[in-house]
Amino acid sequence: MTVRKNQATLTADEKRRFVAAVLELKRSGRYDTFVTTHNAFIMGDTDNGERTGHRSPSFLPWHRRFLLEFEQALQSVDASVALPYWDWSTDRTARASLWAPDFLGGTGRSLDGRVMDGPFAASAGNWSIGVRVDSRQYLRRSLGTGVRELPTRAEVESVLAMATYDTAPWNSASDGFRNHLEGWRGVNLHNRVHVWVGGQMATGVSPNDPVFWLHHAYVDKLWAEWRRRHPDSGYLPAAGTPDVVDLHEPMRPWNDVTPADLLDHTAHYTFDTD
Ligand code: CU1
Ligand code: CU1
């Protein structure tokens, strides 16, 4: 059974194995297919048209399935690996162990944002950015520059307290838990973290930075916490809504899965806090 742990508690061996599995997916070309898929959905998701991965109710189940596929790819390399999560409300500075050279490496240099240390630095030779939105082939970060502060625990709590999953018009203007967590409204949790990291993380090709997976593993955990806190609140919309994925509607690009199939994470993995 897969147990997703807080990255701050990983052993040196667990970090080494996670990094090695990520590098192997990169080497084989499988990693970049995830970047391509993510960017295609970012580009296609619009407030007034079809929207599946972002700015819509299925933001949470879409990324849950996306992470599951990535985790299974990692496990095909090393069966002991699970996705760690990054609790950015606690590990909230560029000095956190997450950014050390034995794990994800640190922020980019001021000149051009180029990450200079760790396994994903261009200079290490294993992390050329292939699926990209400009000509730069090196991983970039500017931690704490685009926005200075990561969300606080109090801000996370204020969003977890919202009892309604989502509301019309089911896009980036909606009230409710999903949109406040995604970050288009209110204190802005998920979107803000992308901007805080900066570089590729602030673009549609954000999975080029491996921290993408740890960020979304935590967003996914917050959804699980919300469900536990609001057992009488379900995924919305239930049915008959144009352009968005209803509870029992197949979800692209997989089509063999609906939001209803993905509500219970414990069918696939547990968290170290479950
Ligand atoms: Cu995304
Ligand atoms: Cu994201």
CSV table of C-alpha atoms and ligand atoms in Angstrom, one decimal:
chain,number,residue,atom,x,y,z
A,1,MET,CA,0.0,0.0,0.0
A,2,THR,CA,1.3,3.4,-0.9
A,3,VAL,CA,1.7,5.9,1.9
A,4,ARG,CA,2.3,9.5,1.0
A,5,LYS,CA,4.5,11.2,3.6
A,6,ASN,CA,5.3,14.7,4.5
A,7,GLN,CA,8.5,15.5,2.6
A,8,ALA,CA,10.1,17.0,5.8
A,9,THR,CA,10.0,13.5,7.3
A,10,LEU,CA,11.7,11.6,4.5
A,11,THR,CA,14.9,9.7,5.2
A,12,ALA,CA,18.0,10.3,3.1
A,13,ASP,CA,17.3,7.0,1.4
A,14,GLU,CA,13.7,7.9,0.6
A,15,LYS,CA,14.8,11.2,-0.9
A,16,ARG,CA,17.5,9.4,-3.0
A,17,ARG,CA,15.1,6.8,-4.3
A,18,PHE,CA,12.4,9.4,-5.2
A,19,VAL,CA,15.0,11.5,-7.1
A,20,ALA,CA,16.4,8.5,-8.8
A,21,ALA,CA,13.0,7.4,-10.0
A,22,VAL,CA,12.2,10.9,-11.3
A,23,LEU,CA,15.5,11.0,-13.2
A,24,GLU,CA,14.8,7.6,-14.7
A,25,LEU,CA,11.4,8.7,-16.0
A,26,LYS,CA,13.1,11.8,-17.4
A,27,ARG,CA,15.8,9.8,-19.1
A,28,SER,CA,13.3,7.4,-20.7
A,29,GLY,CA,11.1,10.3,-22.0
A,30,ARG,CA,8.0,9.3,-20.0
A,31,TYR,CA,8.4,12.4,-17.7
A,32,ASP,CA,7.9,14.8,-20.6
A,33,THR,CA,4.6,13.2,-21.6
A,34,PHE,CA,3.2,14.4,-18.3
A,35,VAL,CA,4.4,18.0,-19.0
A,36,THR,CA,2.8,17.9,-22.4
A,37,THR,CA,-0.6,16.6,-21.0
A,38,HIS,CA,-0.6,19.3,-18.3
A,39,ASN,CA,0.1,22.1,-20.7
A,40,ALA,CA,-2.5,21.0,-23.1
A,41,PHE,CA,-5.2,21.2,-20.4
A,42,ILE,CA,-4.0,24.5,-19.1
A,43,MET,CA,-4.2,25.9,-22.6
A,44,GLY,CA,-7.6,24.4,-23.3
A,45,ASP,CA,-9.3,25.1,-20.0
A,46,THR,CA,-11.4,28.3,-20.3
A,47,ASP,CA,-13.9,30.0,-18.1
A,48,ASN,CA,-16.6,30.1,-20.7
A,49,GLY,CA,-15.8,26.9,-22.6
A,50,GLU,CA,-14.9,23.4,-21.8
A,51,ARG,CA,-12.8,23.2,-18.6
A,52,THR,CA,-11.5,20.1,-17.0
A,53,GLY,CA,-8.1,20.4,-15.4
A,54,HIS,CA,-8.3,23.9,-14.0
A,55,ARG,CA,-10.8,26.7,-13.2
A,56,SER,CA,-13.5,24.1,-12.8
A,57,PRO,CA,-14.9,21.6,-10.3
A,58,SER,CA,-12.8,18.8,-11.6
A,59,PHE,CA,-9.6,20.6,-10.8
A,60,LEU,CA,-9.3,18.3,-7.8
A,61,PRO,CA,-10.2,14.9,-9.3
A,62,TRP,CA,-8.3,15.7,-12.5
A,63,HIS,CA,-5.0,16.3,-10.6
A,64,ARG,CA,-5.7,13.3,-8.3
A,65,ARG,CA,-5.8,11.1,-11.3
A,66,PHE,CA,-2.8,12.9,-12.9
A,67,LEU,CA,-0.7,12.3,-9.8
A,68,LEU,CA,-1.8,8.7,-9.5
A,69,GLU,CA,-0.5,8.1,-13.1
A,70,PHE,CA,2.8,9.8,-12.2
A,71,GLU,CA,3.1,7.9,-9.0
A,72,GLN,CA,2.5,4.6,-10.8
A,73,ALA,CA,5.1,5.5,-13.3
A,74,LEU,CA,7.6,6.2,-10.5
A,75,GLN,CA,6.6,2.8,-8.9
A,76,SER,CA,7.3,1.0,-12.2
A,77,VAL,CA,10.9,2.2,-11.7
A,78,ASP,CA,11.1,1.6,-7.9
A,79,ALA,CA,8.1,0.0,-6.2
A,80,SER,CA,9.1,1.5,-2.8
A,81,VAL,CA,8.6,5.1,-4.0
A,82,ALA,CA,5.5,7.2,-3.1
A,83,LEU,CA,4.8,10.8,-3.8
A,84,PRO,CA,5.8,13.0,-0.9
A,85,TYR,CA,3.7,16.1,-0.1
A,86,TRP,CA,5.0,19.6,0.7
A,87,ASP,CA,3.0,21.3,3.5
A,88,TRP,CA,3.9,24.9,2.3
A,89,SER,CA,1.9,26.3,5.2
A,90,THR,CA,4.6,24.9,7.5
A,91,ASP,CA,7.8,24.6,5.4
A,92,ARG,CA,7.5,28.2,4.2
A,93,THR,CA,11.0,29.5,3.4
A,94,ALA,CA,13.7,28.9,0.8
A,95,ARG,CA,15.8,27.4,3.7
A,96,ALA,CA,13.4,24.4,4.1
A,97,SER,CA,15.1,21.0,3.6
A,98,LEU,CA,12.9,20.5,0.5
A,99,TRP,CA,15.2,22.9,-1.3
A,100,ALA,CA,18.5,21.3,-0.2
A,101,PRO,CA,21.0,19.9,-2.8
A,102,ASP,CA,20.2,16.3,-1.6
A,103,PHE,CA,16.5,16.7,-2.7
A,104,LEU,CA,15.1,19.3,-5.1
A,105,GLY,CA,17.9,21.9,-5.1
A,106,GLY,CA,17.4,25.5,-4.3
A,107,THR,CA,16.3,28.8,-5.9
A,108,GLY,CA,17.7,30.1,-9.2
A,109,ARG,CA,20.5,32.6,-9.5
A,110,SER,CA,19.3,36.2,-9.8
A,111,LEU,CA,20.7,36.8,-13.3
A,112,ASP,CA,18.4,34.4,-15.1
A,113,GLY,CA,16.6,32.2,-12.5
A,114,ARG,CA,18.8,29.2,-13.4
A,115,VAL,CA,18.8,26.5,-10.6
A,116,MET,CA,22.4,25.9,-9.7
A,117,ASP,CA,22.4,23.0,-7.3
A,118,GLY,CA,20.8,19.7,-6.7
A,119,PRO,CA,19.8,16.8,-9.1
A,120,PHE,CA,17.7,19.0,-11.4
A,121,ALA,CA,20.2,21.8,-12.0
A,122,ALA,CA,21.1,22.1,-15.7
A,123,SER,CA,24.7,21.7,-14.7
A,124,ALA,CA,24.1,18.2,-13.3
A,125,GLY,CA,23.3,17.1,-16.8
A,126,ASN,CA,20.1,15.2,-16.3
A,127,TRP,CA,17.4,17.8,-16.5
A,128,SER,CA,17.0,19.5,-19.9
A,129,ILE,CA,13.6,21.2,-20.3
A,130,GLY,CA,12.2,19.7,-23.4
A,131,VAL,CA,8.5,20.7,-23.3
A,132,ARG,CA,8.8,24.4,-22.9
A,133,VAL,CA,7.2,27.7,-23.5
A,134,ASP,CA,10.3,29.6,-24.6
A,135,SER,CA,13.9,28.7,-25.7
A,136,ARG,CA,15.3,28.3,-22.2
A,137,GLN,CA,16.3,24.6,-21.5
A,138,TYR,CA,17.3,25.0,-17.9
A,139,LEU,CA,15.1,24.6,-14.8
A,140,ARG,CA,14.3,28.1,-13.3
A,141,ARG,CA,13.0,29.2,-9.9
A,142,SER,CA,12.8,32.5,-8.0
A,143,LEU,CA,11.5,31.4,-4.6
A,144,GLY,CA,9.6,34.1,-2.8
A,145,THR,CA,9.9,36.7,-5.6
A,146,GLY,CA,6.7,36.7,-7.6
A,147,VAL,CA,4.8,36.7,-4.3
A,148,ARG,CA,6.6,37.0,-1.0
A,149,GLU,CA,4.6,34.8,1.4
A,150,LEU,CA,3.3,31.3,1.1
A,151,PRO,CA,-0.2,30.7,2.5
A,152,THR,CA,-0.4,30.4,6.3
A,153,ARG,CA,-2.1,27.7,8.3
A,154,ALA,CA,-4.8,30.1,9.3
A,155,GLU,CA,-5.5,30.8,5.6
A,156,VAL,CA,-5.7,27.0,4.9
A,157,GLU,CA,-8.1,26.6,7.8
A,158,SER,CA,-10.3,29.4,6.5
A,159,VAL,CA,-10.7,27.5,3.2
A,160,LEU,CA,-11.1,24.1,4.8
A,161,ALA,CA,-14.0,25.6,6.8
A,162,MET,CA,-16.1,26.3,3.6
A,163,ALA,CA,-18.9,23.8,3.5
A,164,THR,CA,-19.9,24.0,-0.2
A,165,TYR,CA,-17.6,22.2,-2.7
A,166,ASP,CA,-18.3,24.5,-5.6
A,167,THR,CA,-20.9,26.8,-7.0
A,168,ALA,CA,-22.2,28.2,-10.3
A,169,PRO,CA,-20.8,29.5,-12.7
A,170,TRP,CA,-18.3,26.6,-12.0
A,171,ASN,CA,-15.3,28.5,-13.1
A,172,SER,CA,-12.7,30.9,-11.8
A,173,ALA,CA,-15.4,33.3,-10.5
A,174,SER,CA,-17.1,30.6,-8.3
A,175,ASP,CA,-17.5,30.8,-4.6
A,176,GLY,CA,-16.9,27.6,-2.5
A,177,PHE,CA,-14.1,25.3,-1.4
A,178,ARG,CA,-12.7,24.3,-4.8
A,179,ASN,CA,-12.1,27.8,-6.1
A,180,HIS,CA,-10.7,29.2,-2.9
A,181,LEU,CA,-8.3,26.2,-2.8
A,182,GLU,CA,-7.4,26.5,-6.4
A,183,GLY,CA,-6.8,30.1,-5.7
A,184,TRP,CA,-8.8,32.3,-8.2
A,185,ARG,CA,-10.7,33.8,-5.3
A,186,GLY,CA,-10.0,34.9,-1.7
A,187,VAL,CA,-6.7,34.1,0.1
A,188,ASN,CA,-5.4,32.1,-2.9
A,189,LEU,CA,-3.8,28.9,-1.9
A,190,HIS,CA,-2.8,26.7,-4.8
A,191,ASN,CA,-2.1,29.3,-7.5
A,192,ARG,CA,-0.1,31.4,-5.1
A,193,VAL,CA,2.3,28.5,-4.4
A,194,HIS,CA,3.0,28.2,-8.2
A,195,VAL,CA,3.9,31.9,-8.3
A,196,TRP,CA,6.0,31.8,-5.1
A,197,VAL,CA,8.2,29.1,-6.7
A,198,GLY,CA,8.3,31.0,-10.0
A,199,GLY,CA,10.2,29.9,-13.1
A,200,GLN,CA,8.4,27.0,-14.9
A,201,MET,CA,6.2,26.5,-11.9
A,202,ALA,CA,4.4,29.8,-12.8
A,203,THR,CA,3.6,28.5,-16.3
A,204,GLY,CA,1.5,25.8,-18.0
A,205,VAL,CA,4.6,23.6,-18.2
A,206,SER,CA,4.8,23.6,-14.4
A,207,PRO,CA,5.4,19.8,-14.0
A,208,ASN,CA,8.9,20.5,-15.4
A,209,ASP,CA,9.8,21.4,-11.8
A,210,PRO,CA,9.5,18.2,-9.7
A,211,VAL,CA,8.1,20.3,-6.9
A,212,PHE,CA,4.9,20.4,-8.9
A,213,TRP,CA,4.2,16.8,-7.7
A,214,LEU,CA,4.8,17.6,-4.0
A,215,HIS,CA,2.7,20.8,-4.2
A,216,HIS,CA,-0.2,18.9,-5.8
A,217,ALA,CA,0.1,16.0,-3.4
A,218,TYR,CA,-0.5,18.5,-0.6
A,219,VAL,CA,-3.5,20.2,-2.4
A,220,ASP,CA,-4.8,16.6,-2.8
A,221,LYS,CA,-4.4,16.0,0.9
A,222,LEU,CA,-6.3,19.2,1.7
A,223,TRP,CA,-9.2,17.9,-0.4
A,224,ALA,CA,-9.1,14.7,1.7
A,225,GLU,CA,-9.1,16.7,4.9
A,226,TRP,CA,-12.0,18.8,3.6
A,227,ARG,CA,-14.1,15.7,2.9
A,228,ARG,CA,-13.4,14.3,6.4
A,229,ARG,CA,-14.5,17.7,7.9
A,230,HIS,CA,-17.6,18.0,5.8
A,231,PRO,CA,-19.0,14.4,5.5
A,232,ASP,CA,-22.4,15.7,4.3
A,233,SER,CA,-20.9,17.9,1.5
A,234,GLY,CA,-20.3,16.2,-1.8
A,235,TYR,CA,-18.7,16.9,-5.2
A,236,LEU,CA,-20.8,19.4,-7.3
A,237,PRO,CA,-22.2,19.8,-9.8
A,238,ALA,CA,-24.2,16.5,-9.7
A,239,ALA,CA,-25.5,16.5,-13.3
A,240,GLY,CA,-26.5,18.4,-16.4
A,241,THR,CA,-24.0,21.2,-16.4
A,242,PRO,CA,-22.5,22.3,-19.8
A,243,ASP,CA,-18.7,22.4,-20.3
A,244,VAL,CA,-17.8,21.0,-16.9
A,245,VAL,CA,-17.4,17.5,-15.6
A,246,ASP,CA,-20.4,16.4,-13.5
A,247,LEU,CA,-20.1,13.9,-10.7
A,248,HIS,CA,-20.7,10.8,-12.9
A,249,GLU,CA,-19.3,12.1,-16.2
A,250,PRO,CA,-16.2,10.7,-17.8
A,251,MET,CA,-13.2,12.9,-17.4
A,252,ARG,CA,-10.7,13.6,-20.2
A,253,PRO,CA,-8.1,12.5,-21.2
A,254,TRP,CA,-8.8,9.2,-19.5
A,255,ASN,CA,-12.5,8.8,-20.2
A,256,ASP,CA,-12.6,5.6,-18.0
A,257,VAL,CA,-12.9,7.6,-14.8
A,258,THR,CA,-15.5,10.0,-13.3
A,259,PRO,CA,-15.1,12.4,-10.3
A,260,ALA,CA,-17.2,9.9,-8.3
A,261,ASP,CA,-14.6,7.2,-8.9
A,262,LEU,CA,-11.9,9.4,-7.4
A,263,LEU,CA,-13.5,10.8,-4.2
A,264,ASP,CA,-12.0,8.2,-1.9
A,265,HIS,CA,-8.2,8.4,-2.0
A,266,THR,CA,-7.8,5.5,0.4
A,267,ALA,CA,-8.6,3.1,-2.5
A,268,HIS,CA,-5.2,4.1,-4.0
A,269,TYR,CA,-3.0,5.4,-1.2
A,270,THR,CA,-3.1,6.8,2.3
A,271,PHE,CA,-1.4,9.8,3.9
A,272,ASP,CA,1.0,9.4,6.9
A,273,THR,CA,-1.6,11.4,8.9
A,274,ASP,CA,-4.7,9.2,8.0
B,1,CU1,CU,-2.5,21.9,-13.1
B,2,CU1,CU,-1.1,23.5,-9.9
